[in-house]
C-alpha cells in the first residue's frame, strides 16, 4: 500500500497461507480498516461495496457507440504516439478514456503485450467507471477529479492485484470541464516516481491541443472575464469546469439553466432572472456586458447563490468581488461557450464544499448544499461565517448574435426531438398525421393542415396524389380559421403552392400569401376569407421511400412574423420524419386490412336457415392486430344445431390462415355427427399435426387454439357441450337467471394426451346461450371476475333479441380498446312442437313393416303432407327393413315435421349401412340407392345405445 509521502508498502498475498496479508483482504472480510489505507482508496472501496460489486468480476460493459474521433481523441493521438515511442520495449499500457470512463485509445510499449492481455485491457470501448469496474485509475480519477495513483492491492478487482497505474484528468483549458482521463498502467514491480512528471506533461500537451480547437473570439471573451475576476479577487491559479459543480443537478435542470443563460445573451442587455428548478429550488442568473482587449463584445452570465439559509432573499450584487465556480454544460454551440472559474481560496474566504452548493435547501454533505469556512494557518476563521455573502459563478460567455443563432438551433433541435417522440406512437394513418400537426403548433406554425389521398388512408399507394386529396387534419391555435373541414375533398390548381411542392418534391415557401402566384386563381372567395386569418405559408410534400403520401400546409397567423428559409428547412425536415411514420402506418393499415379481409372471408357470411335457435353473432378485431377468433353455426341431423366458438393463439396472417383450416376441419367433423368430445379430439390431433408439419414451428412457436362446441336438440331441449381450454359459456334461463356452467375444462387444442368430456344441460325454450372468446373478458387493465359480473348483470337486464343482446354486451362489457379479437355468439333456443313429432317403437319383426308404413301415412295426412307420403313410405320401408335384417332390436321409428320431413330409424347395433352400386344380377343392394334418390340427404349418427339412420325429404311441393 502507499501512504501519502511515504514509500510503497508491499500489498501482495502473504506466503505460507498465514491469513490476510493486505488491508484489502481484511476489508473484503468485513474487518475494520481504520489506518494504513489512503482516504481516497478506502472511500472507493466502500462505494464499491455499497454498489454490490464483486472483486472477482472479470467482465466490464462494452460500448460500441463511443465516438472514435471526438475532441479528446483528436487532441490525444499525437501525444500517445510520442509516449508509445518513449516507452518502447516496456510493459507500459497507455490509455485515454472519456468523461464517462469509456476507453477511447490504447497504446502499448511492447506490441506483443496487446495480444497477451485480455480484451478489457487491450481493446477500446470498455467502461472503467468506478461504479462498474471498482477501484482503478480511470474510475478513481473521475470520482476524485484529481491525479490518482493506485498500487497493487489498492485495486478492488482481483485481476489487477499485480498491477499499478497512474491516472490524471484532462480538462478543457477554457471551460475547465473534464474531457477525459490519461492513464498509465504497468506491472507493480515497475513503479517509478518519475512517471508523475511524464504523465503531467503529457496531460498538459493534450490540454494545449484542446485549447487549439477553440476559436480566438471565445478565448478573448473568456480572458476578459477572467481578467476582471482576477483583478477583484487577487488572481486565478486554477479553473474548474461546470460539470464538477453540478453533479447533483438533474440533466433537465442543467438544460434549463443553460437555455436561460443563452436567452440572456441573445437579449444583449443587462438582466436578472430567477430560474426555478425541478426540486423547487431557484438560481438567479445575472447578465453583464464584456469587452475583450481585441474589441470582441459579448455578455457573461453568472449565477448567484445565497448562503445556507433558504429564507434569505437573493441579492443583486453591485460588484462581484469574489467570483466562485458554478456548474453548467457547454450546451448550445461551439461559438457559445460555457465556462467555470474557481480560484484557490485564501484563508478566511468562502469555498463551495460540493458541486451543487450554490443551491440552498439541504443540510449535510454530500447531498447537502452549504458553505465551508477555510481556516487560516493560525487557526482563525472568518468572523462573518454565519452570514455569508452571495457566491457567484460563471455559467456562459458569448456574443449576442451568436447566442441568437444558437438559441434558434437549440429550439429547432428540441422541436425535432420532441416530434420524434410524439409522432408515430400509433400505427394509424390519421392519428399519425394529427401528431405531426400537434408537434408543429405553436412552436413552428399557428395552423397546420394535412391532406392525404384516399388510397393512403386505406393503406394503399396513390397513383396520382394530386387528384384525390382529402382533408385529414386541421389543427391550430384557434378553431375559427376557415380552412376546408376534415373529410372534404381538396383540389389544388396547378399554380397553387401545394401543387407546386407535390410536383417538385420540395417545400415551397410563400412568405406573403397576398403576393403568392396562383393563390387566388382557384377559389378567390375562400382564399380571401383565409387571408383575413393567415398571411404566410410553407407547403411541404410528405414523401417516404419515394412515394408521395400527401401534403402538409404550415400557416402563420396575422400578427406573427412571416416564415423564412430556416423555417422552411425545419418544416421540410419535420415533414420528412413524419412521412416515415405515416408510411409505416399506411403499410400496417394495408397489411391489417389484408389480414382482416382474409379473416372475414373465412368466417361465416350468414346464419343457416333452421328453427332450433335464433342466432346473432359479432366479430370485433383487435385495434393493434387481427387474430384467429372464429365462430360457426352448423345444422345437424334431427333438427339439431351445432354452435362453435374458438380462438387461435397469436395474431396476423398465420393465425388467420390457421383459423380457416381449423374452422373447415371443425365443420367437417361436426357434419359427421360426432359428439362434442370426439370433435375436439379430432381437432386436437389436427393442431398437433399442423405443428409437426410446419418446418418453422421451432422458430415461430407452437400453434395452439381453444374451442367450445355445443349441440342443441330442440326435440329434447338438451344441450351437449365440451370445451378445450376455452372460457365457459353464459346461460340465461327464461326467467332471467344467469349462470356459468362448470364444464369439464379440457386442455387447449394441440397439447394432446388428455381426454375431453361432454356435459349435457337442460335448456328450456327461450333460454339464451352466450358463447364468446377470451378477448371479451380478459384485459390487462381489468379483473376477470369483475368483467364476468358485468356480463352477468347485462344478460340479466337484457331480454331482447339475440342481436340486441350482442349490442348490449359489446357496449357494456367489451373493452373500449380491445387488445385481442372478440368473437361473440348469442343463441335463443326454441323447442320443436311435440305435435310435430311422431314416434313408434316396434320389435324386430318383418311383418310389422307394413303397419309402420300405414301409421306413417296417417300421420303425414294429419300434418297435411299427403304429397310426401309416397317417398316417405319407400324410405321408411327400406330403413326399417335394413334395421330388422342387419341390426338388432328394439327398433324405434321417428318422424319430425320441421322445415323438412325427417325420417329416423334407430336400433341398438353399431353396424353402418353403405351405399353401393348393385350389379344387374344382384337381388339386393338397391335400397339405400333409392333412399339417396328420394331424399335431400341421409346419414348415420351413433349414440350410446346404438345408431340412428336418418333421411330428410324436401317439402317444397307440399
CSV table of C-alpha atoms in Angstrom, one decimal, residues 88-321:
chain,number,residue,atom,x,y,z
A,88,UNK,CA,9.1,1.2,-26.5
A,89,UNK,CA,10.0,-2.2,-25.3
A,90,UNK,CA,8.4,-1.9,-21.9
A,91,UNK,CA,5.2,-3.3,-20.4
A,92,UNK,CA,3.6,0.1,-20.3
A,93,UNK,CA,-0.2,0.3,-21.2
A,94,UNK,CA,-1.2,3.8,-22.1
A,95,UNK,CA,-4.9,4.7,-22.4
A,96,UNK,CA,-7.2,7.6,-22.8
A,97,UNK,CA,-10.8,7.5,-21.6
A,98,UNK,CA,-13.7,9.9,-22.0
A,99,UNK,CA,-15.5,11.6,-19.1
A,100,UNK,CA,-17.8,8.6,-18.6
A,101,UNK,CA,-14.8,6.2,-18.2
A,102,UNK,CA,-15.1,4.6,-21.7
A,103,UNK,CA,-11.6,3.9,-23.0
A,104,UNK,CA,-11.2,5.5,-26.4
A,105,UNK,CA,-7.4,4.9,-27.2
A,106,UNK,CA,-4.9,2.2,-26.3
A,107,UNK,CA,-1.1,2.2,-26.8
A,108,UNK,CA,1.5,-0.3,-25.7
A,109,UNK,CA,5.2,-0.1,-25.1
A,110,UNK,CA,5.6,-3.7,-26.3
A,111,UNK,CA,3.4,-4.6,-29.3
A,112,UNK,CA,3.1,-8.2,-28.1
A,113,UNK,CA,1.5,-7.0,-24.9
A,114,UNK,CA,-1.8,-6.2,-26.7
A,115,UNK,CA,-2.1,-9.9,-27.8
A,116,UNK,CA,-1.3,-11.2,-24.3
A,117,UNK,CA,-3.7,-9.1,-22.3
A,118,UNK,CA,-7.4,-9.8,-22.1
A,119,UNK,CA,-9.8,-7.8,-24.3
A,120,UNK,CA,-10.9,-5.4,-21.5
A,121,UNK,CA,-7.2,-4.3,-21.1
A,122,UNK,CA,-6.4,-4.1,-24.8
A,123,UNK,CA,-9.5,-3.1,-26.8
A,124,UNK,CA,-11.1,0.4,-26.8
A,125,UNK,CA,-14.8,0.6,-25.8
A,126,UNK,CA,-14.7,-1.0,-22.4
A,127,UNK,CA,-16.0,1.2,-19.5
A,128,UNK,CA,-13.8,1.6,-16.4
A,129,UNK,CA,-16.1,3.9,-14.4
A,130,UNK,CA,-15.8,3.1,-10.7
A,131,UNK,CA,-19.5,2.1,-10.5
A,132,UNK,CA,-18.9,-0.9,-12.8
A,133,UNK,CA,-15.1,-1.6,-12.6
A,134,UNK,CA,-14.4,-0.8,-8.9
A,135,UNK,CA,-11.3,1.0,-7.7
A,136,UNK,CA,-9.0,1.6,-10.6
A,137,UNK,CA,-7.0,4.5,-12.0
A,138,UNK,CA,-9.5,5.8,-14.6
A,139,UNK,CA,-12.6,5.4,-12.4
A,140,UNK,CA,-11.0,6.9,-9.3
A,141,UNK,CA,-9.5,9.9,-11.3
A,142,UNK,CA,-13.0,10.7,-12.5
A,143,UNK,CA,-14.5,10.2,-9.0
A,144,UNK,CA,-11.8,12.2,-7.2
A,145,UNK,CA,-11.3,14.7,-10.1
A,146,UNK,CA,-7.5,14.8,-9.4
A,147,UNK,CA,-4.3,12.9,-10.1
A,148,UNK,CA,-4.5,9.3,-8.8
A,149,UNK,CA,-2.1,6.5,-8.2
A,150,UNK,CA,-3.4,3.0,-7.5
A,151,UNK,CA,-0.9,0.3,-6.5
A,152,UNK,CA,-1.4,-3.4,-6.3
A,153,UNK,CA,-4.0,-4.5,-3.8
A,154,UNK,CA,-5.5,-1.0,-3.8
A,155,UNK,CA,-7.3,-2.2,-6.9
A,156,UNK,CA,-10.7,-3.6,-6.0
A,157,UNK,CA,-10.7,-6.2,-8.8
A,158,UNK,CA,-8.8,-9.4,-8.2
A,159,UNK,CA,-7.5,-9.3,-11.8
A,160,UNK,CA,-5.5,-6.1,-11.1
A,161,UNK,CA,-3.6,-7.1,-7.9
A,162,UNK,CA,-0.3,-7.4,-9.7
A,163,UNK,CA,-0.6,-4.0,-11.5
A,164,UNK,CA,-0.1,-0.4,-10.7
A,165,UNK,CA,-1.4,2.7,-12.5
A,166,UNK,CA,-1.3,6.5,-12.6
A,167,UNK,CA,-4.2,8.5,-13.9
A,168,UNK,CA,-4.8,12.2,-14.5
A,169,UNK,CA,-7.9,14.0,-15.5
A,170,UNK,CA,-7.6,16.0,-18.7
A,171,UNK,CA,-9.5,19.3,-18.7
A,172,UNK,CA,-10.7,21.7,-21.3
A,173,UNK,CA,-8.4,24.8,-20.7
A,174,UNK,CA,-11.3,27.2,-21.5
A,175,UNK,CA,-14.2,25.6,-19.6
A,176,UNK,CA,-12.3,23.6,-17.1
A,177,UNK,CA,-14.5,20.7,-17.8
A,178,UNK,CA,-13.0,17.2,-17.6
A,179,UNK,CA,-12.9,15.9,-21.1
A,180,UNK,CA,-11.2,12.6,-20.3
A,181,UNK,CA,-8.5,10.7,-18.3
A,182,UNK,CA,-4.9,9.8,-19.3
A,183,UNK,CA,-3.8,6.6,-17.6
A,184,UNK,CA,-0.5,4.7,-17.4
A,185,UNK,CA,-0.8,1.0,-16.5
A,186,UNK,CA,2.3,-1.1,-15.7
A,187,UNK,CA,3.4,-4.1,-13.6
A,188,UNK,CA,3.6,-3.4,-9.8
A,189,UNK,CA,7.4,-4.0,-9.9
A,190,UNK,CA,7.9,-1.2,-12.5
A,191,UNK,CA,6.7,1.6,-10.1
A,192,UNK,CA,8.8,4.8,-10.7
A,193,UNK,CA,8.2,8.2,-9.1
A,194,UNK,CA,9.4,9.8,-12.3
A,195,UNK,CA,6.1,8.8,-14.0
A,196,UNK,CA,4.4,11.6,-12.2
A,197,UNK,CA,6.3,14.2,-14.2
A,198,UNK,CA,5.8,12.3,-17.5
A,199,UNK,CA,2.0,11.9,-17.1
A,200,UNK,CA,1.6,15.6,-16.1
A,201,UNK,CA,3.5,16.8,-19.1
A,202,UNK,CA,1.5,14.5,-21.4
A,203,UNK,CA,-1.8,15.7,-20.0
A,204,UNK,CA,-0.7,19.4,-20.4
A,205,UNK,CA,0.1,18.6,-24.0
A,206,UNK,CA,-3.3,17.2,-24.6
A,207,UNK,CA,-4.9,20.2,-22.9
A,208,UNK,CA,-3.0,22.6,-25.1
A,209,UNK,CA,-4.2,20.8,-28.2
A,210,UNK,CA,-7.8,21.0,-26.8
A,211,UNK,CA,-7.3,24.8,-26.5
A,212,UNK,CA,-6.3,24.9,-30.1
A,213,UNK,CA,-9.7,23.6,-31.1
A,214,UNK,CA,-11.4,26.7,-29.7
A,215,UNK,CA,-11.9,30.0,-31.6
A,216,UNK,CA,-10.0,33.1,-30.9
A,217,UNK,CA,-13.1,35.1,-30.1
A,218,UNK,CA,-14.1,32.6,-27.4
A,219,UNK,CA,-10.7,32.8,-25.8
A,220,UNK,CA,-10.8,36.6,-26.0
A,221,UNK,CA,-14.2,36.8,-24.2
A,222,UNK,CA,-13.1,34.3,-21.5
A,223,UNK,CA,-9.9,36.2,-21.0
A,224,UNK,CA,-11.8,39.4,-20.4
A,225,UNK,CA,-14.0,37.7,-17.9
A,226,UNK,CA,-11.0,36.1,-16.1
A,227,UNK,CA,-9.0,39.3,-16.1
A,228,UNK,CA,-11.9,41.2,-14.5
A,229,UNK,CA,-12.3,38.5,-11.9
A,230,UNK,CA,-8.6,38.3,-11.3
A,231,UNK,CA,-8.3,42.0,-10.5
A,232,UNK,CA,-11.2,41.7,-8.0
A,233,UNK,CA,-10.1,38.5,-6.4
A,234,UNK,CA,-6.3,38.7,-6.5
A,235,UNK,CA,-5.7,36.4,-9.4
A,236,UNK,CA,-6.7,32.9,-10.5
A,237,UNK,CA,-4.4,30.0,-10.2
A,238,UNK,CA,-6.8,27.2,-11.0
A,239,UNK,CA,-10.0,26.9,-13.0
A,240,UNK,CA,-12.5,24.1,-12.8
A,241,UNK,CA,-15.4,23.3,-15.0
A,242,UNK,CA,-19.1,23.4,-15.0
A,243,UNK,CA,-19.7,19.7,-14.5
A,244,UNK,CA,-17.7,19.5,-11.3
A,245,UNK,CA,-20.1,21.9,-9.6
A,246,UNK,CA,-23.4,20.5,-10.7
A,247,UNK,CA,-23.3,16.7,-10.4
A,248,UNK,CA,-26.3,16.9,-8.1
A,249,UNK,CA,-28.4,18.8,-10.6
A,250,UNK,CA,-30.6,16.7,-12.9
A,251,UNK,CA,-29.8,16.9,-16.6
A,252,UNK,CA,-33.1,18.7,-17.1
A,253,UNK,CA,-32.2,21.3,-14.6
A,254,UNK,CA,-28.8,21.8,-16.2
A,255,UNK,CA,-30.5,22.2,-19.6
A,256,UNK,CA,-33.0,24.7,-18.2
A,257,UNK,CA,-30.1,26.7,-16.7
A,258,UNK,CA,-28.2,26.7,-20.0
A,259,UNK,CA,-31.2,27.7,-22.0
A,260,UNK,CA,-32.0,30.7,-19.8
A,261,UNK,CA,-28.3,31.7,-20.0
A,262,UNK,CA,-28.4,31.5,-23.8
A,263,UNK,CA,-31.6,33.6,-23.9
A,264,UNK,CA,-30.0,36.3,-21.7
A,265,UNK,CA,-27.0,36.5,-24.1
A,266,UNK,CA,-29.3,36.7,-27.1
A,267,UNK,CA,-31.2,39.7,-25.4
A,268,UNK,CA,-27.9,41.7,-25.4
A,269,UNK,CA,-28.7,43.7,-22.3
A,270,UNK,CA,-28.2,43.7,-18.6
A,271,UNK,CA,-30.7,41.5,-16.9
A,272,UNK,CA,-31.5,39.3,-14.0
A,273,UNK,CA,-33.8,36.3,-13.8
A,274,UNK,CA,-34.8,33.7,-11.2
A,275,UNK,CA,-34.7,30.2,-12.6
A,276,UNK,CA,-36.9,27.6,-10.8
A,277,UNK,CA,-35.5,24.1,-10.8
A,278,UNK,CA,-37.5,20.8,-10.7
A,279,UNK,CA,-37.0,20.3,-7.0
A,280,UNK,CA,-38.4,23.7,-6.0
A,281,UNK,CA,-35.0,25.5,-5.6
A,282,UNK,CA,-34.1,28.6,-7.5
A,283,UNK,CA,-31.0,30.1,-9.0
A,284,UNK,CA,-30.5,33.7,-10.0
A,285,UNK,CA,-28.8,34.4,-13.4
A,286,UNK,CA,-27.3,37.8,-13.9
A,287,UNK,CA,-26.2,39.1,-17.4
A,288,UNK,CA,-23.4,41.7,-17.7
A,289,UNK,CA,-21.6,43.0,-20.8
A,290,UNK,CA,-18.0,42.1,-21.5
A,291,UNK,CA,-15.5,43.6,-24.0
A,292,UNK,CA,-12.2,41.9,-24.8
A,293,UNK,CA,-8.9,43.7,-25.4
A,294,UNK,CA,-9.3,42.9,-29.1
A,295,UNK,CA,-12.8,44.5,-29.2
A,296,UNK,CA,-14.9,41.4,-29.1
A,297,UNK,CA,-18.2,42.4,-27.4
A,298,UNK,CA,-20.3,39.9,-25.6
A,299,UNK,CA,-22.1,39.1,-22.3
A,300,UNK,CA,-21.2,37.0,-19.3
A,301,UNK,CA,-23.9,35.1,-17.5
A,302,UNK,CA,-23.2,34.5,-13.8
A,303,UNK,CA,-25.3,32.6,-11.3
A,304,UNK,CA,-25.8,33.8,-7.8
A,305,UNK,CA,-26.4,31.6,-4.8
A,306,UNK,CA,-27.1,32.8,-1.3
A,307,UNK,CA,-25.8,31.3,1.9
A,308,UNK,CA,-27.1,28.2,3.6
A,309,UNK,CA,-30.4,29.7,4.8
A,310,UNK,CA,-33.1,29.2,2.2
A,311,UNK,CA,-35.1,32.0,3.7
A,312,UNK,CA,-32.6,34.7,2.8
A,313,UNK,CA,-33.6,36.7,-0.3
A,314,UNK,CA,-31.3,36.6,-3.3
A,315,UNK,CA,-29.5,39.9,-3.5
A,316,UNK,CA,-28.2,41.5,-6.7
A,317,UNK,CA,-24.5,42.4,-6.1
A,318,UNK,CA,-23.4,45.8,-7.4
A,319,UNK,CA,-19.9,44.4,-7.8
A,320,UNK,CA,-18.8,40.8,-7.5
A,321,UNK,CA,-15.5,40.7,-5.6
